[in-house]
Structure formats: structure tokens, C-alpha cells
Coordinates of C-alpha atoms in Angstrom, one line a residue:
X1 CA 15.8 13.8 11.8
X2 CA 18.5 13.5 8.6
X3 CA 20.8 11.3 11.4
X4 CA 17.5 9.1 12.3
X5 CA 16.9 8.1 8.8
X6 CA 20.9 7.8 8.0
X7 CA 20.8 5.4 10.6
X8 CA 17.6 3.4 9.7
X9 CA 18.9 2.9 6.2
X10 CA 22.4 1.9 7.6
X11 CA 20.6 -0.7 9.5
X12 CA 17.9 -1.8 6.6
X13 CA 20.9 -2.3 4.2
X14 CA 22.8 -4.5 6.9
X15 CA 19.9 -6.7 7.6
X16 CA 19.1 -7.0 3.7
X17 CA 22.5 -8.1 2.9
X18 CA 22.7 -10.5 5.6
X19 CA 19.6 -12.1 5.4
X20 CA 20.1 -15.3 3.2
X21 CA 17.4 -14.5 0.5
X22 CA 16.2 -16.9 -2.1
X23 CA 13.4 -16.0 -4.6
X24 CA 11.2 -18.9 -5.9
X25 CA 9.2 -16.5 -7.9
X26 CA 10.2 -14.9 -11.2
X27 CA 7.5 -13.9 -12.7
X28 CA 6.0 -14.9 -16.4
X29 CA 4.4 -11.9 -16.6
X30 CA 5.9 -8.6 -18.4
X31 CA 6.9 -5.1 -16.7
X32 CA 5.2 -2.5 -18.0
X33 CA 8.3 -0.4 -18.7
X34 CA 10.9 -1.6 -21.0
X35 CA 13.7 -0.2 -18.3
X36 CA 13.0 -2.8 -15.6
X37 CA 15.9 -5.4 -14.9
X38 CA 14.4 -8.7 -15.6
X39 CA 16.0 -10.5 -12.5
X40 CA 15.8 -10.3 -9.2
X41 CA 18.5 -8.3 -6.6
X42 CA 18.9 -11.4 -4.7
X43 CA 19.5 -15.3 -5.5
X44 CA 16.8 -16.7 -6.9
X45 CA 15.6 -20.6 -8.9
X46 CA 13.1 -20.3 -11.5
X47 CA 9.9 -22.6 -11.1
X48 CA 7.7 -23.7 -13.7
X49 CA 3.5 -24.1 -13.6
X50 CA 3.6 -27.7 -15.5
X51 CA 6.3 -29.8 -13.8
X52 CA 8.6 -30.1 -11.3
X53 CA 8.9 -31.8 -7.3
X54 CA 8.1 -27.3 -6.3
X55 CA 5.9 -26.1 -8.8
X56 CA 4.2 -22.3 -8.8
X57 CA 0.2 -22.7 -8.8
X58 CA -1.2 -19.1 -9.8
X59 CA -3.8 -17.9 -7.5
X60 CA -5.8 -15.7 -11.0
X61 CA -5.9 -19.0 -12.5
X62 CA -7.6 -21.3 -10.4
X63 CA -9.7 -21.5 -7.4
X64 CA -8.3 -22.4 -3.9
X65 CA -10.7 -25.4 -4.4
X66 CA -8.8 -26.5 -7.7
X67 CA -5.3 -25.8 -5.6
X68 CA -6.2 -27.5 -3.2
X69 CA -7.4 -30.8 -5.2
X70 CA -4.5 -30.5 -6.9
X71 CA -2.0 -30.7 -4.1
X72 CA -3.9 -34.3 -2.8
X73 CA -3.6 -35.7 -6.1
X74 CA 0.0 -35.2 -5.7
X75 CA 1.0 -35.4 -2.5
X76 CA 4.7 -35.8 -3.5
X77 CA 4.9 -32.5 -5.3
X78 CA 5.3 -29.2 -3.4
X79 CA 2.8 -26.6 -4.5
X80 CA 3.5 -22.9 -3.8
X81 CA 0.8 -20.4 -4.2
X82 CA 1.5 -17.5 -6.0
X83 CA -0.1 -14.1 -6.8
X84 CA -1.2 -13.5 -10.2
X85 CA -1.8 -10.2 -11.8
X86 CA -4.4 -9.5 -8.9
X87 CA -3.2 -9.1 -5.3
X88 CA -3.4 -11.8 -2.7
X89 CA -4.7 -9.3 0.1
X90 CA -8.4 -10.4 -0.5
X91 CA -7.7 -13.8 0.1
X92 CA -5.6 -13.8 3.1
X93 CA -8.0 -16.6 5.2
X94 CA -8.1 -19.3 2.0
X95 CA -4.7 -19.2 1.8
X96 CA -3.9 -19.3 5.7
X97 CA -6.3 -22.3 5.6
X98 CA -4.5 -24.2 2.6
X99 CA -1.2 -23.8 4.1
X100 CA -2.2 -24.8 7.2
X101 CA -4.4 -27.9 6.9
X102 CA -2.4 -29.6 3.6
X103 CA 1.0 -30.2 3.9
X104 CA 2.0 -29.7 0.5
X105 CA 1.1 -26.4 0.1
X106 CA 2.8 -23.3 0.0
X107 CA 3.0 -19.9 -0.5
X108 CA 4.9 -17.4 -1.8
X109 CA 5.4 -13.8 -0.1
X110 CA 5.1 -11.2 -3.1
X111 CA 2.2 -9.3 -3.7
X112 CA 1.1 -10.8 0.1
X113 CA 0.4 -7.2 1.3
X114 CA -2.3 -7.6 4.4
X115 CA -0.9 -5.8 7.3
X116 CA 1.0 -8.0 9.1
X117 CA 0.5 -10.7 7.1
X118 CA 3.5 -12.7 7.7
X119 CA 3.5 -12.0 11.6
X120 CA -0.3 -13.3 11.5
X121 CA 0.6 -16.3 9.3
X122 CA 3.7 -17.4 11.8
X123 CA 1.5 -17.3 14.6
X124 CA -0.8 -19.1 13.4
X125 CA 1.8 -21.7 13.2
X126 CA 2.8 -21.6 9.5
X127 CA 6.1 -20.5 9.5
X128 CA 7.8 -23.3 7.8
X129 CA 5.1 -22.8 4.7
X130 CA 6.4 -19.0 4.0
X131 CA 8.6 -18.6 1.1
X132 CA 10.0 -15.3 -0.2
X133 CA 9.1 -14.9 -3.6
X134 CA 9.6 -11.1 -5.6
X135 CA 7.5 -11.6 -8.7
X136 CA 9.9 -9.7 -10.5
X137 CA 10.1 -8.4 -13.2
X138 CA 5.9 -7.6 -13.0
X139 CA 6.0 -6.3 -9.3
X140 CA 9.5 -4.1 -7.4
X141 CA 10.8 -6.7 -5.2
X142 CA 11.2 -4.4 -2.7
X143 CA 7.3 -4.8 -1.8
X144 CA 8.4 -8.1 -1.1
X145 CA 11.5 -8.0 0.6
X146 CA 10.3 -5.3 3.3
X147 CA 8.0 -7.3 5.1
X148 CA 10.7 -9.7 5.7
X149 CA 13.6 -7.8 6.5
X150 CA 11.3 -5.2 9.0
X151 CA 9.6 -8.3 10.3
X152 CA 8.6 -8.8 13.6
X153 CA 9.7 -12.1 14.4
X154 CA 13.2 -13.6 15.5
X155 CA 16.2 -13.7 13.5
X156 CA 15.9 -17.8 12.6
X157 CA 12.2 -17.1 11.7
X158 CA 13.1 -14.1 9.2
X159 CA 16.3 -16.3 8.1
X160 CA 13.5 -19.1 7.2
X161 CA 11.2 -16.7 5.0
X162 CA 13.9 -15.0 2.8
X163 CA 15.5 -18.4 2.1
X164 CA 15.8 -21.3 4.4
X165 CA 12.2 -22.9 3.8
X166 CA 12.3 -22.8 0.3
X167 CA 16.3 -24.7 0.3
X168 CA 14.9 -27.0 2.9
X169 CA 12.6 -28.0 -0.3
X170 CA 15.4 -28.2 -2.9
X171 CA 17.6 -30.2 -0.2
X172 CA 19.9 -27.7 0.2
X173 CA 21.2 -26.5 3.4
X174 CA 20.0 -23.4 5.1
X175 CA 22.3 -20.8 5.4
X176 CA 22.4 -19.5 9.1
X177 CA 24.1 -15.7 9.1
X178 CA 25.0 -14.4 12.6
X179 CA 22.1 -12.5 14.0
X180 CA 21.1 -8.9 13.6
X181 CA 19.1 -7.0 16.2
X182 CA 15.4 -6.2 14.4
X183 CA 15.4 -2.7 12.3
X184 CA 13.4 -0.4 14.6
X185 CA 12.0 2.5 11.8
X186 CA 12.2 6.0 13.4
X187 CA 9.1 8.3 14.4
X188 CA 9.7 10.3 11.5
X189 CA 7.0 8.8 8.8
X190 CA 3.7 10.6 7.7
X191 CA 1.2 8.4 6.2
X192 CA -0.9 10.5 4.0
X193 CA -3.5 8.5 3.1
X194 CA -4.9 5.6 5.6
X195 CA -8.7 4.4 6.4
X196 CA -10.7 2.9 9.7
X197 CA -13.4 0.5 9.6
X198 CA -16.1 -0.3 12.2
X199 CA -16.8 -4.0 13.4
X200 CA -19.8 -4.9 11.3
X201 CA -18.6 -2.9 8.2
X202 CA -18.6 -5.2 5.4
X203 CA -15.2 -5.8 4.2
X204 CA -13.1 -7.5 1.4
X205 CA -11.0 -9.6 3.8
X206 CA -10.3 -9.7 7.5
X207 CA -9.4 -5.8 8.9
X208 CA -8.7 -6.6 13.0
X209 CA -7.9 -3.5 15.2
X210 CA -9.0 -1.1 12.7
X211 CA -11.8 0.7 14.3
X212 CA -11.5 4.3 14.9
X213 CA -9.8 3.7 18.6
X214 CA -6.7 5.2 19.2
X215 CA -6.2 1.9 21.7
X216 CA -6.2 -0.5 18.2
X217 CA -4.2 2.3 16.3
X218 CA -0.9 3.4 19.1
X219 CA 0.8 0.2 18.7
X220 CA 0.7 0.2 15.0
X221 CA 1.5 3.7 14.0
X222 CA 4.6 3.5 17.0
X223 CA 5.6 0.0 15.5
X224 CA 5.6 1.3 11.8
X225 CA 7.4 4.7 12.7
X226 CA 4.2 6.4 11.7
X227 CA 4.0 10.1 13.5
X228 CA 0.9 11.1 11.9
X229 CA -1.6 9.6 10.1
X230 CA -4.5 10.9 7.9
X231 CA -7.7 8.9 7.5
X232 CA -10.7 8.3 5.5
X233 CA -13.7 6.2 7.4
X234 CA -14.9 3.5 5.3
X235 CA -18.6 4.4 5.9
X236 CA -18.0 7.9 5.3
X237 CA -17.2 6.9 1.6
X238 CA -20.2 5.1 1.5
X239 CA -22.4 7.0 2.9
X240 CA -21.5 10.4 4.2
X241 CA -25.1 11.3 5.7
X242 CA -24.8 8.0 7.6
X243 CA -21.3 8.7 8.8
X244 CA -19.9 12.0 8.2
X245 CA -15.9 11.3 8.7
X246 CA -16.2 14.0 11.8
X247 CA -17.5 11.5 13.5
X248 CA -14.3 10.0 14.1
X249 CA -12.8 13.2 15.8
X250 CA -13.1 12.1 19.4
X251 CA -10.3 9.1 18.0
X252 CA -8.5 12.4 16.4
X253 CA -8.5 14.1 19.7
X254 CA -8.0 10.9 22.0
X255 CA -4.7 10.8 19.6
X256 CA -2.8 13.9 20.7
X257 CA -4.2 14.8 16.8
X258 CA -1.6 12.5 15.5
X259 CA -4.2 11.0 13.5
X260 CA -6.7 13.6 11.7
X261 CA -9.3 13.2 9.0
X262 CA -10.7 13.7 5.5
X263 CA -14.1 14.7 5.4
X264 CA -16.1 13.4 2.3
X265 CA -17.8 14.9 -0.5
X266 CA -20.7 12.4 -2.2
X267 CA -21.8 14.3 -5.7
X268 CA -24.9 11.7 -5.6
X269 CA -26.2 14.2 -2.7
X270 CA -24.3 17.6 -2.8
X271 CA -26.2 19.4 0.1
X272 CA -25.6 16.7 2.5
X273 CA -22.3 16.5 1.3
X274 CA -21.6 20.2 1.3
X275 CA -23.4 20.4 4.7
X276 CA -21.2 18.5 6.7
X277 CA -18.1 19.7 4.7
X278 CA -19.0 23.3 6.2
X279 CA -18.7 21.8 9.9
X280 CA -15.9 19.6 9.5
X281 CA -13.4 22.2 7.0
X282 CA -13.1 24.6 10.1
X283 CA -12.0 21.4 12.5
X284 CA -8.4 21.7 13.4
X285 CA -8.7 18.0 13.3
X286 CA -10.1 17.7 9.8
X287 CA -7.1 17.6 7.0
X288 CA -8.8 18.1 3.6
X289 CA -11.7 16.8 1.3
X290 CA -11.8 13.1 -0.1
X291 CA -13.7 12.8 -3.1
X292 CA -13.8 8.9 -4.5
X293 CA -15.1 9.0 -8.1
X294 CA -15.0 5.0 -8.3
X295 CA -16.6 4.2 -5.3
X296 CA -19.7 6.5 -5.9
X297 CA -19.7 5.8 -9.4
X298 CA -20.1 9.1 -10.6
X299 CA -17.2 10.3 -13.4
X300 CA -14.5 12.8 -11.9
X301 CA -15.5 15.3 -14.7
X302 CA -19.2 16.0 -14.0
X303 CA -20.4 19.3 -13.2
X304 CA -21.5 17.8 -9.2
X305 CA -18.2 18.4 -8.3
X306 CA -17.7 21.8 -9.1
X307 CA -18.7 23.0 -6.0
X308 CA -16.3 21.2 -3.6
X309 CA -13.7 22.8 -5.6
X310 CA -15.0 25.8 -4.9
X311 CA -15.2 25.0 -1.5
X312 CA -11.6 23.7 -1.1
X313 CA -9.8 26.7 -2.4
X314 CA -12.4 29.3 -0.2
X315 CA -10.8 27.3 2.6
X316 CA -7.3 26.9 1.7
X317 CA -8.1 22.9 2.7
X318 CA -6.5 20.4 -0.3
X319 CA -8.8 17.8 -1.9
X320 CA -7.7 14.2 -2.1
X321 CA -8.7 11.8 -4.4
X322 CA -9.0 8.3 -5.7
X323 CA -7.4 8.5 -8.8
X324 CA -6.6 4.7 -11.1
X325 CA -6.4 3.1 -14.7
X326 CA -9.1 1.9 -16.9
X327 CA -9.3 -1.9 -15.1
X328 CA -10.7 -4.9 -17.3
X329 CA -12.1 -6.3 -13.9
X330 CA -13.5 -3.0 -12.5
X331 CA -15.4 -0.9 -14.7
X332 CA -16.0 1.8 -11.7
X333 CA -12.1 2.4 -11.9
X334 CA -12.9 4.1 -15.5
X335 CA -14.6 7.3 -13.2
X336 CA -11.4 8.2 -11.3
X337 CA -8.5 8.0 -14.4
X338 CA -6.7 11.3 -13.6
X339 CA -7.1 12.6 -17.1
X340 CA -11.1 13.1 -16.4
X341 CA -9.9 16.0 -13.2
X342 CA -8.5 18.0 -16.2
X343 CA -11.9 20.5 -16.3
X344 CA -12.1 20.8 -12.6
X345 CA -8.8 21.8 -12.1
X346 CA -8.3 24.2 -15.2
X347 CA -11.5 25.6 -14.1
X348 CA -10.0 26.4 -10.0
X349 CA -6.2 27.6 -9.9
X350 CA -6.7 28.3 -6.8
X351 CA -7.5 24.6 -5.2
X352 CA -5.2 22.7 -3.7
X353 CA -5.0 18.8 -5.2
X354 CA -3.8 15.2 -4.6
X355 CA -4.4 12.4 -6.8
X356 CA -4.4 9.7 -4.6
X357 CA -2.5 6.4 -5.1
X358 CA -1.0 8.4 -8.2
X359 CA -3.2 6.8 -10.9
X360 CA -2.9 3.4 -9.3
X361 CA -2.0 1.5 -12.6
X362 CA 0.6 1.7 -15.0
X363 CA -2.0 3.4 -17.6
X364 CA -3.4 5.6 -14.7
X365 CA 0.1 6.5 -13.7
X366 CA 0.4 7.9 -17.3
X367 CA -2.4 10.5 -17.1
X368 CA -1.3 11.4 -13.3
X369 CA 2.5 12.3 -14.9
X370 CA 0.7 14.3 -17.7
X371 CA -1.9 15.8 -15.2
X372 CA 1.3 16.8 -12.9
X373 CA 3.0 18.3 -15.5
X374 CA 0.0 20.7 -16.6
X375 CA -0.8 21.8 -13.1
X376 CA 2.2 22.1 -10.7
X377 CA -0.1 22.6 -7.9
X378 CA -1.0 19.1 -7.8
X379 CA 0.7 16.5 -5.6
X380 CA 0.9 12.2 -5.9
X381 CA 0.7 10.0 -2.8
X382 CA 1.7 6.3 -2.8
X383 CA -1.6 4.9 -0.8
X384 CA -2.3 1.3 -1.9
X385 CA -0.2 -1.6 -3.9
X386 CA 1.6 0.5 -6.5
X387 CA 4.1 -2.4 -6.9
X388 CA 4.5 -2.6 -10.3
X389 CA 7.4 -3.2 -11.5
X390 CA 9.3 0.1 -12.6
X391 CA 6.6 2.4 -11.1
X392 CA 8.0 4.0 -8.1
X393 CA 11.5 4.1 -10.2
X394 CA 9.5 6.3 -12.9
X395 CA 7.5 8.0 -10.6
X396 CA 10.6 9.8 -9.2
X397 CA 11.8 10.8 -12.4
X398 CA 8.4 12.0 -13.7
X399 CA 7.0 13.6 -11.4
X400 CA 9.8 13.9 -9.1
X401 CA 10.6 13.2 -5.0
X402 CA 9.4 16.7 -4.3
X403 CA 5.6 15.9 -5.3
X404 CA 5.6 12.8 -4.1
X405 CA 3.9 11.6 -0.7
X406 CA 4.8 8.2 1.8
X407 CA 1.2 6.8 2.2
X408 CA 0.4 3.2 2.5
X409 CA -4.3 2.7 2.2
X410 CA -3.6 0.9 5.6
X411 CA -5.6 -1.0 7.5
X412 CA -5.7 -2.2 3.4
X413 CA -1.6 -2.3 2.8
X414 CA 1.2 -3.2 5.2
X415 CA 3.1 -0.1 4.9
X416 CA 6.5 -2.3 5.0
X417 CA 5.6 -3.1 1.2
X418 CA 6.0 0.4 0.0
X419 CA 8.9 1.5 2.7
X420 CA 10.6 -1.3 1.4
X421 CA 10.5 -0.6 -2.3
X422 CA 11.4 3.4 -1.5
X423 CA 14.4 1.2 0.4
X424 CA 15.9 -0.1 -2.9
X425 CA 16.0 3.4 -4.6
X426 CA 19.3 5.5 -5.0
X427 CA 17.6 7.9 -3.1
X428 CA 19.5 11.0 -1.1
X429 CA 19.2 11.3 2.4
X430 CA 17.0 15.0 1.6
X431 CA 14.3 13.1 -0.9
X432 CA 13.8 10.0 0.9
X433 CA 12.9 12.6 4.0
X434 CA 10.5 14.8 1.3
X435 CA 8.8 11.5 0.3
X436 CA 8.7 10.1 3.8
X437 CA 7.2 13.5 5.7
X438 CA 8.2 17.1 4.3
X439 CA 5.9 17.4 1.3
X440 CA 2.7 16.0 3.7
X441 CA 3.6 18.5 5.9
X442 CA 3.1 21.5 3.3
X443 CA 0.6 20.2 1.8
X444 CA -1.5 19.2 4.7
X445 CA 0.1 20.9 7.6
X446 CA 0.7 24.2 6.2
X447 CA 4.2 23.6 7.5
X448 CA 7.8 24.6 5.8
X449 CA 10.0 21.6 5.9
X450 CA 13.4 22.2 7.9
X451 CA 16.0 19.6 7.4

């Protein structure tokens, strides 16, 4: 397994370096850590907002129907999209429109984290409208630059996207490096921490091939190097009477049980909850417990949960949860901060935990280092868009690569974003493999890790 990965990174690093990379998007917005570099790994031109024949247009501070008025009333200026503090995942089908119906409209790649966003956009016919863009220093450019350099498109296309589109709108000429054969990433990944959704499930943006089929699922999981996968149903977090997560076991089964589930505890109704978790905790298929604070709006430290808790260490099964920061734009968020598990988990030594997407902010991230440190039990997965500048580099040193587990929140996150930022740190050989599938497979698996 070591020589697989040796020989992954070998080829990620070639590709990276070769690829003729050309950021158009430094970022006004400040890091939250004082130790991350304030430029970009690669060649870059800074844009401005005000002026200029290419000139950034942030997404958080205008509608797609100001951008869009915007770039008719100046047809001779080149506007490129770019993410603001808030991700552009939610609005992956007003941006595929713009770029495709107004010809001077762009976009740039970072924070553009929809599972195979940029395959989807360049079939679509919107190739020449991708530019790569990092948004250092606020967000790891790696989040950026895996998409491109893992891409699954030809070698001219992924020349085009790193660089080539944006110098064909400087006037500069593209740079054409001789070819490398795409990075295939080795069946050797664990994704701790993944979700289905039915067809007819409201979501927040477009989710194809994301039902609980293992026909919509085989392709991706081979394609992403994704050996096992542990999921959460999206109506089972909604409502768990409705659609207790076992439901999805025939997909576990039909799977080789390559993909297993989290069955779901709902403190608004703790004997249904409890009732299901009692058939699906002796399940070979089922993995653990989800609890999700935010999304059922009830605080992480009321006395409801005390019984799943219970439950959890009587059947050695671990509990994952949503854990995040106090958001100014989502006041559930404030039920899930990991400091607010502190009772629950002095109160049961004995129950296995995972704070899912490891506080999820920079100010959740804080309380999930200080809730690590107090109870070594306690494990961090990287589910969702932690692409904060700095984070994954601090996460390693404070919590450290033996607590930490590979897990992406897909069908929300292209799991290229976080493989790529786990790419760009100084990393041995023995924690990238931790990170990547040992520590999901004792804390989930029950198995020792053998290198």
C-alpha cells in the first residue's frame, strides 16, 4: 500500500510542476492564522474589483443579476467571478449559465468545490471560461489546484484551466508543456464521512447520481480511489422515523459492504430515535451513530442526548457528529461548536467520538483542538470545505496526523479539493496513509493498521 501511495504522489508532484499554472485570484480577504504565506505556490497576477480590461466580480457581494448587468454594460471588459467568504457550491447552475450565455464572463476555480464541477462545466461547453484561481491567502490553494491537476479531461484542456485561458486574456502566449498521462489515485482512500440523497429530496444545488444505488456510486468511489465509504442519508437527518438510515442497507449490501452507514439519533424524539438505533447498531453494515445538533436545532449539550451516549459505549459503536463555529449567517451552527460536547463526554469515558468536519470554522476549529486535547479518545474528520487558509497546516500540528481522518461530505464536496490540499503538505509516506485510511479503520473498523 506504502509503494501505491509513493507512487501517486510521485505522479501528483510531476503533473503539478508541469502544468503551466496561473492564479488570477489573490484574495483581499485575511487568513485566519498569522503563519500563512501570503502568496500563492504558483505564478500568479493580481486583479482588482474597480478597474481593469479582467477585473474580479465577488459572488458575496452582488447578485448573479447585478454580474450579469454589469458584464453588458461593458462588453469590452472581462469579468471573472469569484468566490467570496461563502462557497460557490450552492450556486453551481447561475454560474454555469452566466459563463455560458455572456461572453464576457468568467470564472474563477477556487472555492468551486461541486463534485466534478469542472468536468461538468467543460462539457457543457465552457472550457475556455475556466480560470484557475487559489484565493490565497483566505483559502489553501491546494483545494484549488487538485481539481485541476486530478482532472478528468485531456492534457490541452487541464493546460487551459491552470493557465492558458486566463494568458489568452492578458495576450500572452499559452504555454504548452509536453503531456503527462492523467494521475490515476490508488484504491487505498477511506472516506469517513459522505451522504446520499433521493431524487425528490430537496437540495441546496444540483446532487446527480447520488441516490443510494451502488450503480450511481461504483464509478465514483473507483474513480476517486475511494475503497470504502461511510454515509449518512439526507432524509435520515431530517427525519429518522421517515427514513431510518437502515434503510439504505440493501445499497450497503449490493456494495460488497464497501459502503456502510450511520444510523441517526434525533433528540426532538428519543424513542423513535433510540428504537431504530437498537436495530440498526447490531447491523454489520451499520458504522456508528450520527448525531447533527445544527440541523435539528437542538444544542449539543442538552440532557436528550445523554442516552445515545449511553447507548454508543454499551455497543462499542463510535458517534459522529456535526461539529462547526458560531456563523453570522447561520445561527443553527451555534448548537454544534465542539465546546458544548464537553458534558457529554466528561460524563461517558467509555464512548467512542468524532467531531465531524473538525469544528468546520477557524473559531470551531479552536474548541475541536481544545476538546481533543482534554479527551484523547476523541477523533477529527475532514468532511466538508475546510479550506481555510492555514487549517489543515494547523490541524496536523494540533491535533496531529494520528487523529485525523480523510473524509470529503460528498455528494456535497469533490473530494479532489481536500486530497489536493493534504498534497501540498510535508507529509511522510506513514501519516499521509493514517490520514488517508489507518485511523478510519480503528476507529470504525475495529481494525489495527499494518503498514
Amino acid at each position: 500500500m506504502i509503494e501505491q501511495l509513493q507512487k501517486f504522489r510521485r505522479e501528483y508532484a510531476a503533473v503539478r510542476e508541469a502544468l503551466p499554472f496561473l492564479d488570477c485570484y489573490i484574495s483581499e480577504l485575511a487568513p485566519s492564522w498569522d503563519d500563512v504565506p501570503s502568496l500563492p505556490p504558483t505564478d500568479y497576477r493580481r486583479l482588482g474589483t474597480a478597474e481593469g480590461k479582467n477585473r474580479l466580480v465577488i459572488q458575496t457581494e452582488h447578485t448573479f443579476e447585478e454580474i450579469e448587468a454589469m458584464a453588458k454594460a461593458e462588453p469590452e471588459v472581462n469579468f471573472i467571478i469569484a468566490s467570496g467568504y461563502r462557497k460557490l457550491l450552492y450556486h453551481i447552475e447561475a454560474v454555469a449559465r452566466l459563463i455560458k450565455d455572456v461572453p464576457n464572463i468568467y470564472v474563477a476555480t477556487g472555492n468551486l468545490c461541486n463534485v466534478f464541477a469542472l468536468e461538468t462545466l467543460v462539457k457543457a461547453g465552457c472550457r475556455d471560461k475556466l480560470l484557475y484561481g487559489s484565493m490565497v491567502p483566505y483559502l489553501d490553494p491546494g483545494q484549488a489546484m487538485g481539481p485541476v491537476v486530478l482532472g478528468d479531461f485531456d492534457w490541452e484542456t487541464r493546460c487551459a484551466i491552470a493557465g492558458n485561458n486566463f494568458r489568452r486574456l492578458l495576450g500572452e502566449p499559452p504555454v504548452l508543456p509536453p503531456s503527462l498521462p492523467p494521475v490515476k489515485i490508488p484504491n487505498l482512500i477511506i472516506d469517513a464521512h459522505g451522504h446520499t440523497v433521493n431524487p425528490g429530496t430537496k437540495t441546496r444545488f444540483p446532487a446527480p447520481d447520488s441516490a443510494p444505488v451502488w450503480s450511481q456510486w461504483e464509478g465514483k468511489l473507483e474513480f476517486f480511489g475511494i475503497t470504502d465509504f461511510f454515509i449518512t442519508p439526507s432524509e435520515s437527518i431530517a427525519d429518522v422515523t421517515a427514513f431510518p438510515a437502515y434503510n439504505t442497507r440493501d445499497f450497503c449490501v449490493a456494495s460488497g459492504g464497501r459502503v456502510r452507514y450511520f444510523e441517526v439519533f434525533d433528540p426532538r424524539n428519543v424513542p423513535a430515535s433510540m428504537a431504530a438505533l437498537r436495530r440498526s447498531l447490531p447491523d454489520r453494515m451499520c458504522i456508528g451513530i450520527k448525531i447533527h445538533p445544527a440541523e435539528h436545532f437542538v444544542d449539543a449539550d442538552r440532557p436528550e442526548y445523554a442516552e445515545v451516549y449511553q447507548m454508543a459505549a454499551a455497543c462499542d459503536k463510535p458517534i459522529m457528529t456535526h461539529s462547526w463555529g458560531v456563523s453570522d449567517y447561520n445561527p443553527k451552527q451555534k448548537c454544534s461548536t465542539p465546546g458544548r460536547f464537553d458534558g457529554h463526554l466528561a460524563a461517558n469515558p467509555k464512548a467512542r467520538f468524532v467531531f465531524g468536519h473538525t469544528g468546520g470554522r477557524p473559531n470551531g476549529f479552536a474548541e475541536a483542538v481544545e476538546m481533543c486535547r482534554k479527551y484523547p479518545r476523541c477523533m477529527t474528520d475532514l468532511a466538508g470545505d475546510l479550506f481555510d487558509g492555514g487549517f489543515l497546516a494547523h490541524a496536523l500540528k494540533e491535533i496531529g496526523p494520528d487523529r485525523i481522518m480523510f473524509a470529503t461530505d460528498m455528494y456535497w464536496i469533490d473530494p479532489r479539493c481536500t486530497l489536493g490540499m493534504l498534497m501540498e503538505q510535508p507529509l511522510s509516506d506513514a501519516d499521509m496513509l493514517k490520514i488517508l485510511r489507518f485511523n478510519a479503520e480503528k476507529t470504525y473498523l475495529d481494525r489495527v493498521a499494518r503498514q
